[in-house]
Short mmCIF file of C-alpha atoms in Angstrom, two decimals:
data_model
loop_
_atom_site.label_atom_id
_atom_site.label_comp_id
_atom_site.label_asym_id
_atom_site.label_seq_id
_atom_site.Cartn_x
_atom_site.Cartn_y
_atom_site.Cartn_z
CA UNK U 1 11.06 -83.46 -102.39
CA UNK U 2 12.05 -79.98 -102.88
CA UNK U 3 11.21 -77.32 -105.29
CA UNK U 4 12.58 -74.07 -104.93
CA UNK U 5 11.32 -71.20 -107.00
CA UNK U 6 7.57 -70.56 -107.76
CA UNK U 7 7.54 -68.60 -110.99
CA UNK U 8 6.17 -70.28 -113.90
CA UNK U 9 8.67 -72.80 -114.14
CA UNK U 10 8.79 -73.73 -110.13
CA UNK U 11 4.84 -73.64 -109.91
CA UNK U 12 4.24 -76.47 -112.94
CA UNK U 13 6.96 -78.20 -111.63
CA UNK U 14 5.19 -78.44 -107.76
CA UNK U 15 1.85 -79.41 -110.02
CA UNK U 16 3.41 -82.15 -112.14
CA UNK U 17 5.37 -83.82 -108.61
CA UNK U 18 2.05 -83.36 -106.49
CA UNK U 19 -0.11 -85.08 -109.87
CA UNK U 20 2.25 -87.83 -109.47
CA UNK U 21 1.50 -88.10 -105.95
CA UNK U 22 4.68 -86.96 -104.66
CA UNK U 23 4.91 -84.57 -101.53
CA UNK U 24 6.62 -81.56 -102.39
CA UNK U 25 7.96 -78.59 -100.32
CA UNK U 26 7.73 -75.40 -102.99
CA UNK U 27 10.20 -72.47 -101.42
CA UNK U 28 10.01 -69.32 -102.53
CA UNK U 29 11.72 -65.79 -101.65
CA UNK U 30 9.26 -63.54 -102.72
CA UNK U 31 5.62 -63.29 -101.90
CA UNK U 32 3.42 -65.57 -104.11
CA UNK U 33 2.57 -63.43 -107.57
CA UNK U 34 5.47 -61.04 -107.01
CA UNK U 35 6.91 -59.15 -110.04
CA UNK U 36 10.27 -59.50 -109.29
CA UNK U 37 11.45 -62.51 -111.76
CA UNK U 38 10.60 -63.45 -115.08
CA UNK U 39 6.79 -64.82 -114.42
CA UNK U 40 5.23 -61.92 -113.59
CA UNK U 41 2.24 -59.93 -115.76
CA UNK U 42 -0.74 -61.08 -116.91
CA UNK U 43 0.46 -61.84 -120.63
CA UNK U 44 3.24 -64.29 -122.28
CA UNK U 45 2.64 -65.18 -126.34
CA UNK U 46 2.03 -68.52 -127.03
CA UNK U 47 3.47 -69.76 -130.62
CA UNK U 48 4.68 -72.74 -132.23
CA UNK U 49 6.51 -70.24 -135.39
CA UNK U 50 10.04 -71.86 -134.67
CA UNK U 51 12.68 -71.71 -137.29
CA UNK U 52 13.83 -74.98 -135.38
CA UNK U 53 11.41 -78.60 -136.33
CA UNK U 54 13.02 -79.49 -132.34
CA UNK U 55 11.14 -76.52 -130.99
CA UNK U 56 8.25 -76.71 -132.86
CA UNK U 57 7.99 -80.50 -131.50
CA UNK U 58 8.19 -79.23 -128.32
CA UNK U 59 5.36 -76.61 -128.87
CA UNK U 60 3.18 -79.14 -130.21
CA UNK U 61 3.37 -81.03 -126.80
CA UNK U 62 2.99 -78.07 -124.64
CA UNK U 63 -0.03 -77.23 -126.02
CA UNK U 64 -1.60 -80.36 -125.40
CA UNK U 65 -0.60 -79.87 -121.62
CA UNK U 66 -2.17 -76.31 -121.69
CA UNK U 67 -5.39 -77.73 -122.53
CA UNK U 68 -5.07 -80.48 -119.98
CA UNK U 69 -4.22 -77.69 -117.73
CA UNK U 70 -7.32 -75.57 -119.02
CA UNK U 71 -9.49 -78.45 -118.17
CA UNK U 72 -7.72 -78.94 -114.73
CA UNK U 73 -7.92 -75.67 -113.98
CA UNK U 74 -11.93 -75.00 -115.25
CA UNK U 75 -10.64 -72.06 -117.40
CA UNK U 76 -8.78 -70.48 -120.18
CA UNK U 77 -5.47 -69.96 -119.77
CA UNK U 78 -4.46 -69.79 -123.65
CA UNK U 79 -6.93 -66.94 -126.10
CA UNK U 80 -6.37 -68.20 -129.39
CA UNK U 81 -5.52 -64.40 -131.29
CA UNK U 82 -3.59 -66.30 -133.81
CA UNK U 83 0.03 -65.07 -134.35
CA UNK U 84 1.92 -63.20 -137.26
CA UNK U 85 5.94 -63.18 -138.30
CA UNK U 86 6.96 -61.12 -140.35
CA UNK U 87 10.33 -59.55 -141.47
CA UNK U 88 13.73 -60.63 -142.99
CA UNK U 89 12.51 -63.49 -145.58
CA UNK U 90 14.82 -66.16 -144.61
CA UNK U 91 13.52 -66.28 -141.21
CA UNK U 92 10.11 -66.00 -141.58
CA UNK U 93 10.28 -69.10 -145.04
CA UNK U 94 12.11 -70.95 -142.39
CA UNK U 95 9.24 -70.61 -139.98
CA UNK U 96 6.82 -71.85 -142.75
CA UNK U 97 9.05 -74.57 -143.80
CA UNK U 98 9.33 -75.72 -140.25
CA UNK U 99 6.04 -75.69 -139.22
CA UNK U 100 4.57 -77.52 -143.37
CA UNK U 101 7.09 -80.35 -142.12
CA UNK U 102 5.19 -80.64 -138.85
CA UNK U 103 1.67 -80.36 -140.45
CA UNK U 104 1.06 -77.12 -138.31
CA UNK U 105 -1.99 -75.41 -140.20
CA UNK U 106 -0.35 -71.76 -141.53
CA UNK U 107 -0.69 -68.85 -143.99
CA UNK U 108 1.48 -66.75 -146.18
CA UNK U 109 0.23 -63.19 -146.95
CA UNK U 110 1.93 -60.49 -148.42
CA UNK U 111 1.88 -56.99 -146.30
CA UNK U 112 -0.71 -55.69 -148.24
CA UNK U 113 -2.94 -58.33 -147.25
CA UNK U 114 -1.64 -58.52 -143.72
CA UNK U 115 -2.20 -54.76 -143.55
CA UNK U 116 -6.22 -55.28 -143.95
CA UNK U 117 -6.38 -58.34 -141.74
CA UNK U 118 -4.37 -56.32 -138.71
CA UNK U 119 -4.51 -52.62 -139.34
CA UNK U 120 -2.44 -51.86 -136.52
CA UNK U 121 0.58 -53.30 -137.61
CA UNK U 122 2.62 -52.00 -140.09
CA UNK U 123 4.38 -54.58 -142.13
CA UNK U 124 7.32 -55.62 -144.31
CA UNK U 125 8.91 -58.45 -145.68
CA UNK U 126 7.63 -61.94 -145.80
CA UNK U 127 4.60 -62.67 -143.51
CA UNK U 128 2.93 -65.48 -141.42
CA UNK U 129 0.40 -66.49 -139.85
CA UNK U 130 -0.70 -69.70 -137.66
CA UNK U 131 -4.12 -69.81 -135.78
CA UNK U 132 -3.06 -72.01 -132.85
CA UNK U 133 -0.82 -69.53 -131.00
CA UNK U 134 -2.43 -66.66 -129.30
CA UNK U 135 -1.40 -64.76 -125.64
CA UNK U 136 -1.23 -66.45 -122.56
CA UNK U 137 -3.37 -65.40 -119.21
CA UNK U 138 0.45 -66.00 -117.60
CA UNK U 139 -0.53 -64.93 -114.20
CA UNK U 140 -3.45 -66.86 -114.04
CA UNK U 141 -1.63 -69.90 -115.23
CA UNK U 142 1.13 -69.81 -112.28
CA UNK U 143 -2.10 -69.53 -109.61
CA UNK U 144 -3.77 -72.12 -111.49
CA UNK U 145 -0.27 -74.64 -111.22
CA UNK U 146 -0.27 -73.39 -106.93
CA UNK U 147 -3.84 -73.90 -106.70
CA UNK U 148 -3.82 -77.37 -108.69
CA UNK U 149 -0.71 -78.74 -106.47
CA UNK U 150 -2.81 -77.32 -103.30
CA UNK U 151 -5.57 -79.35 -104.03
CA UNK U 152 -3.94 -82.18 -104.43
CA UNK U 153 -3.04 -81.99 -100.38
CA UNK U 154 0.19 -83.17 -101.05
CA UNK U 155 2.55 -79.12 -101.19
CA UNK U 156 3.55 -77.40 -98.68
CA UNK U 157 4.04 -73.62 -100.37
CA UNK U 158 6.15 -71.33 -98.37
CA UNK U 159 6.26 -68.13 -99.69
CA UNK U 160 8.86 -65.18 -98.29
CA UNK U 161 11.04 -67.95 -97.86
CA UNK U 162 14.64 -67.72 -98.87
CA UNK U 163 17.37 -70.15 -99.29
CA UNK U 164 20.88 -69.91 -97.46
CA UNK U 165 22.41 -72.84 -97.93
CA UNK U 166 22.38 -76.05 -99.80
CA UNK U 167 25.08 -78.10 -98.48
CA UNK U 168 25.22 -81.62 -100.86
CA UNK U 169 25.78 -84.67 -99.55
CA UNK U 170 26.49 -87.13 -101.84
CA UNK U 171 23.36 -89.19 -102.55
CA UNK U 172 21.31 -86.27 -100.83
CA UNK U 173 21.40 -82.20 -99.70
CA UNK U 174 20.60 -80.31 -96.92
CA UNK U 175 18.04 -77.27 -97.85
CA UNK U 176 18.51 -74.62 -94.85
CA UNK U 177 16.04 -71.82 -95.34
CA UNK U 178 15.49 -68.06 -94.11
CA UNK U 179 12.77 -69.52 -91.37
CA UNK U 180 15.30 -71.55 -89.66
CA UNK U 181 14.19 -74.52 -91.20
CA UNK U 182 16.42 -77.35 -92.80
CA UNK U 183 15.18 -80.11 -94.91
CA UNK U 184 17.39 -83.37 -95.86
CA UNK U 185 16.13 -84.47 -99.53
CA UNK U 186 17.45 -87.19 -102.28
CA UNK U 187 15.91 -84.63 -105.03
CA UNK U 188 15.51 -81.13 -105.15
CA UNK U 189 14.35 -78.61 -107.94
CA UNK U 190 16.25 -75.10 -108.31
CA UNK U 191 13.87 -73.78 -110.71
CA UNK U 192 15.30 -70.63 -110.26
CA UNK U 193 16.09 -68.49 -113.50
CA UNK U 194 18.30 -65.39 -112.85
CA UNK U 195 19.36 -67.06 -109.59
CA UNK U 196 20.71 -70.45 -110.92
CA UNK U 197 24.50 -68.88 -110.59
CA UNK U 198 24.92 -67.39 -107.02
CA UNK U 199 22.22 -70.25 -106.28
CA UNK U 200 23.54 -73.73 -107.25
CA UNK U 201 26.87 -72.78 -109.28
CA UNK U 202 29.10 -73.58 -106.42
CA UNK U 203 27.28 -77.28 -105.77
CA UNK U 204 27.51 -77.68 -109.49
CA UNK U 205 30.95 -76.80 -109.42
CA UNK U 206 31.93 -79.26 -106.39
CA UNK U 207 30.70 -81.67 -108.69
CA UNK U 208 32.84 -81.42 -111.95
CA UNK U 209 30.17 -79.89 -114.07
CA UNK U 210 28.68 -76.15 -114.01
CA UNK U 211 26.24 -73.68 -115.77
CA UNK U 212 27.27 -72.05 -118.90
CA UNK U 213 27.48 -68.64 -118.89
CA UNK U 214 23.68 -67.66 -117.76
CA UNK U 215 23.52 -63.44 -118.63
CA UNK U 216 20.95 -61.84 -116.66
CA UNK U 217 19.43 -58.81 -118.29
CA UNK U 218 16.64 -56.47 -116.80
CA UNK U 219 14.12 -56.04 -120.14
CA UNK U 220 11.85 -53.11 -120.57
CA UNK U 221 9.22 -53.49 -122.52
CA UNK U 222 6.12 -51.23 -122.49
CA UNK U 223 2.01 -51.32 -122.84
CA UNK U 224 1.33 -48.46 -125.24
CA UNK U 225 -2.51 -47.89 -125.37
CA UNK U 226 -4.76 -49.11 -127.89
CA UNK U 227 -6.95 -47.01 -131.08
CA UNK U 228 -8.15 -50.53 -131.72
CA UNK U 229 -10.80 -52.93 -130.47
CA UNK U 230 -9.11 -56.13 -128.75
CA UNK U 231 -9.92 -58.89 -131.17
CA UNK U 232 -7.90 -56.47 -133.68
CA UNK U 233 -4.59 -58.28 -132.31
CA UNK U 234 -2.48 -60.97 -132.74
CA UNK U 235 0.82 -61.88 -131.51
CA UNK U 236 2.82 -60.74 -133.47
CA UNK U 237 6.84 -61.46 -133.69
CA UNK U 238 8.92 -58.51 -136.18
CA UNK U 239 12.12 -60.39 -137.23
CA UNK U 240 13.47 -56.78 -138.38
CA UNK U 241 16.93 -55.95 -140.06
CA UNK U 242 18.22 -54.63 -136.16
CA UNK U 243 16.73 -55.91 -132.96
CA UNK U 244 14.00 -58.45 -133.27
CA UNK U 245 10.78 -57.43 -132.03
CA UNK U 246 7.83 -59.16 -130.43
CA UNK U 247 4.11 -57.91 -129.31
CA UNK U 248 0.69 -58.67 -127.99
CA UNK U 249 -2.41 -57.21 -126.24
CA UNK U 250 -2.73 -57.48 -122.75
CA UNK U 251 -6.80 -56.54 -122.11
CA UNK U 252 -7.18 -53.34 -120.42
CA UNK U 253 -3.19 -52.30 -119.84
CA UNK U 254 -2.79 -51.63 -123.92
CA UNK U 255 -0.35 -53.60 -126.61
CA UNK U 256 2.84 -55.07 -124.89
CA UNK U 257 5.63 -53.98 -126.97
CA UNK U 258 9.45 -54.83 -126.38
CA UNK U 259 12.65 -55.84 -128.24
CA UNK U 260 14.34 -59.49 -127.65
CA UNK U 261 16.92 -59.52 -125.24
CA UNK U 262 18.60 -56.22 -125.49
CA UNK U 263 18.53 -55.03 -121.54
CA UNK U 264 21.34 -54.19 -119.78
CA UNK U 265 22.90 -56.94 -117.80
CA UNK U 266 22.11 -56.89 -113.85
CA UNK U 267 22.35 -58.33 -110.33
CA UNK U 268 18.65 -60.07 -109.86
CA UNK U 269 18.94 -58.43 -106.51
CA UNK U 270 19.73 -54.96 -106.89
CA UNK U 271 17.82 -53.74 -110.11
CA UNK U 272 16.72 -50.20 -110.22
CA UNK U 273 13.49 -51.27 -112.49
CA UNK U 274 13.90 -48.06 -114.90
CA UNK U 275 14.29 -48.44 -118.73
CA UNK U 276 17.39 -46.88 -120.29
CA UNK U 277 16.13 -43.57 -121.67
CA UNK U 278 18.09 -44.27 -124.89
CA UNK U 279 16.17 -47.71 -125.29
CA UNK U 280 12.67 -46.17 -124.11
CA UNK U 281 13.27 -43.24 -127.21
CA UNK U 282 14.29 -46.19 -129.19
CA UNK U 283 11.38 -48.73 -128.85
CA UNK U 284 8.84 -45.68 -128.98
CA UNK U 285 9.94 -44.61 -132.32
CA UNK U 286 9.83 -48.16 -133.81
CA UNK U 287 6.43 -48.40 -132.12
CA UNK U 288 5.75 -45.13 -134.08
CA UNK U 289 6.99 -46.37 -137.22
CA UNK U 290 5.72 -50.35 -136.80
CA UNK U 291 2.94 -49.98 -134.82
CA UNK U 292 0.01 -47.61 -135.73
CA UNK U 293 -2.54 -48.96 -133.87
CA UNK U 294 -1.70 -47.46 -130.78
CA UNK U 295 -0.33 -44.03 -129.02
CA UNK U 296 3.72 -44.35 -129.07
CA UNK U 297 4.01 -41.14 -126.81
CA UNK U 298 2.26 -42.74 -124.45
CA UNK U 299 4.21 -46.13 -122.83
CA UNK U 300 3.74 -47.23 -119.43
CA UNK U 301 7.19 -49.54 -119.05
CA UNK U 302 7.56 -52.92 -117.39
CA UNK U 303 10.69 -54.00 -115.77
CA UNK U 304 11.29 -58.20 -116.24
CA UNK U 305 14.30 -60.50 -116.29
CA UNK U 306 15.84 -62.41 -118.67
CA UNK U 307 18.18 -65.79 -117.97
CA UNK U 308 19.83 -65.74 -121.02
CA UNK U 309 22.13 -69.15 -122.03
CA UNK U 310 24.51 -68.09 -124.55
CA UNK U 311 22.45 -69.86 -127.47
CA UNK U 312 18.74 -69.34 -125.78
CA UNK U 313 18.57 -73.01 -125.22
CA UNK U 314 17.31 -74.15 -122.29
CA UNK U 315 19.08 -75.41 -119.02
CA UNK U 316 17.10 -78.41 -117.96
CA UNK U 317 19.37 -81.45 -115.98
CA UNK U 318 20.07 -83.32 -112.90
CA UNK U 319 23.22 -83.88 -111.28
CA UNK U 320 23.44 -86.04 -108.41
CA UNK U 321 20.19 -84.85 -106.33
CA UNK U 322 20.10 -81.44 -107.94
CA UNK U 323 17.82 -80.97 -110.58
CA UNK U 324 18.56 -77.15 -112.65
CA UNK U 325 16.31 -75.26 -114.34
CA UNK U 326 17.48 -71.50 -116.13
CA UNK U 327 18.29 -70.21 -119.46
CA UNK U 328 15.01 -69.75 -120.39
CA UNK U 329 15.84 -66.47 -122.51
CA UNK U 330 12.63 -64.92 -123.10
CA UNK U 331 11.02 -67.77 -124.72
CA UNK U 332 10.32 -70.37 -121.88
CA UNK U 333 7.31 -69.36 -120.69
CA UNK U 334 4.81 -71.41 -123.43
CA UNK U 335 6.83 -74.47 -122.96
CA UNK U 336 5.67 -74.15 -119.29
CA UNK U 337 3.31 -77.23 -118.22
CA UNK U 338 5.79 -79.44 -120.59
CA UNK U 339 9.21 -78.27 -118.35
CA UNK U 340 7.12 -79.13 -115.37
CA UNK U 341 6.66 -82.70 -116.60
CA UNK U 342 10.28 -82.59 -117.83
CA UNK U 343 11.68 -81.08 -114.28
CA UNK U 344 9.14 -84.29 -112.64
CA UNK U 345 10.60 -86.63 -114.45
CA UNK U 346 14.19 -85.50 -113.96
CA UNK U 347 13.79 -85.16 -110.22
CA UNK U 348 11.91 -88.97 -110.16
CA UNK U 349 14.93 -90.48 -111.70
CA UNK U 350 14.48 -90.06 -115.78
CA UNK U 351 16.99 -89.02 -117.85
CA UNK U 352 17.70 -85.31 -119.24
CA UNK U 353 16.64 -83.84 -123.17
CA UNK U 354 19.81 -84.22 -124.71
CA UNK U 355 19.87 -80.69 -126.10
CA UNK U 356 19.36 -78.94 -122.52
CA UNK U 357 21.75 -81.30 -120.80
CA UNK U 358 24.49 -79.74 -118.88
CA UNK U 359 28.05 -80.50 -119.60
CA UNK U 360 29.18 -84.00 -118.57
CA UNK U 361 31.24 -84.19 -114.82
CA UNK U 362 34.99 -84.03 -115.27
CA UNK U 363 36.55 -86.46 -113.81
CA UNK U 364 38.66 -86.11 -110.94
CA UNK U 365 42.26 -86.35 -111.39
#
């Protein structure tokens, strides 16, 4: 079996196969921690403050796989800040609402009382708060998934390996890599993000069926430093009137500080990695006016990317002996140990989630 991709998604993936006692061959084009995709950083939020009871199912699962993976692993991969929404009120009561009906312990406050709980975050609207989320250790947690599927003796990781070809068979495909290499397989996993198009759209294609329309965007969020002591911040998520807003600390690089999904769109292979000066001015001065717990004139900007499906669902299927995974949109990366048990199952012959299903084969005339 074949995985290719070893971000977040790729890496749980190889874990979940190997747990199952399948051999897997994990490919990927870049070295292993490279910053290059979407995985890379050493902090993701964690949250289960969905508008949407499916999602917040969802989040209740992963988290029971993150502390599986905690124990697995021997150490923490989740640190339990607690998380805060606040903003426009029909959002944030449909947060509350959604996570009452799934008995998901949480606390209205109003931004007075917010205010003195988190002093360096200004507030406004209607706020939230639920103590299981917290940030993510997400570099750790894709070496923990390589180590893990190491140990089990059963993956081969090659790493500044590239795809060129994946020519499909029928019941199988032929994987021809960078190295020379070609391997025959009944299943393989393009858990690819940004590179799902140019990747598998034309085998997809061949086969009645392809991607929706997967926008890549190059984010650019930025660590701004910190007046405040670290247990002085949550996640936080700012559902303002404009651009939505999200934040956390990342220990010793400052508070991580970016808008949802606003980056320009780009190639995944030719990205210049520098913020648009407009956007940089922009997110300072909401950091300014939001944010008072740290030093706005003083950002240090990260370059990620975004596979963004046109409603931010996921892309999770098989078709024939392709297995997909993209259109994670910014919001994948806490579902991660759960999509690798989703991708396993998918690429051992179970059936898709409905919702992330691609669109049925057309016939052929």
């Amino acid at each position: 079996m074949v995985v290719i991709g070893a971000g977040v998604v790729g890496a749980a993936t190889a874990y979940a196969l190997t747990a199952r006692g399948e051999r897997v061959l994990l490919v990927e084009q870049h070295a292993r921690g490279h910053h290059l995709g979407s995985s890379h950083g050493a902090t993701r939020i964690f949250r289960q403050g969905y508008a949407d009871p499916e999602y917040v199912a969802l989040t209740t699962r992963a988290l029971a796989l993150w502390e599986a993976l905690e124990a697995a692993a021997g150490e923490e991969l989740i640190v339990r800040t607690g998380a805060v929404d606040h903003g426009r009120p029909e959002v944030v009561d449909a947060i509350a609402a959604a996570l009452a009906d799934a008995d998901i312990p949480h606390e209205s406050l109003t931004p007075d009382q917010a205010a003195a709980r988190w002093p360096g975050i200004a507030f406004e609207g209607h706020v939230l708060t639920h103590a299981s989320a917290g940030r993510i250790r997400s570099d750790r947690t894709v070496e923990a998934f390589l180590t893990l599927a190491e140990r089990t003796g059963l993956a081969d990781l090659r790493f500044d390996t590239r795809v060129t070809g994946l020519d499909d068979h029928g019941d199988d495909v032929t994987v021809t890599l960078s190295d020379g290499t070609a391997v025959r397989t009944a299943s393989v996993v393009a858990a690819v993000g940004s590179w799902a198009p140019t990747l598998v759209g034309g085998l997809l294609t061949g086969r009645g069926t392809g991607l929706p329309a997967i926008r890549v965007t190059q984010e650019q969020p930025a660590h701004f430093p910190s007046h405040l002591p670290d247990e002085a911040w949550p996640s936080f998520v700012h559902w303002a009137d404009g651009d939505d807003v999200y934040g956390l600390l990342t220990p010793g690089e400052g508070v991580k500080v970016g808008f949802h999904g606003t980056g320009p769109v780009v190639d995944p292979d030719d990205r210049d990695f520098t913020p648009v000066p407009a956007e940089a001015e922009r997110l300072q001065a909401y950091v300014a006016r939001y944010v008072p717990g740290v030093d706005a004139t003083k950002p240090t900007f990260i370059s990620c990317l975004y596979d963004n499906s046109p409603d931010e669902d996921f892309v999770i299927d098989r078709v024939g002996p392709l297995t997909v995974a993209t259109g994670f949109s910014g919001h994948g990366f806490k579902f991660a140990p759960l999509l690798g048990e989703m991708l396993a199952d998918l690429a051992t012959g179970g059936a898709p989630h409905p919702r992330f299903a691609l669109p049925e084969p057309v016939p052929a005339p």
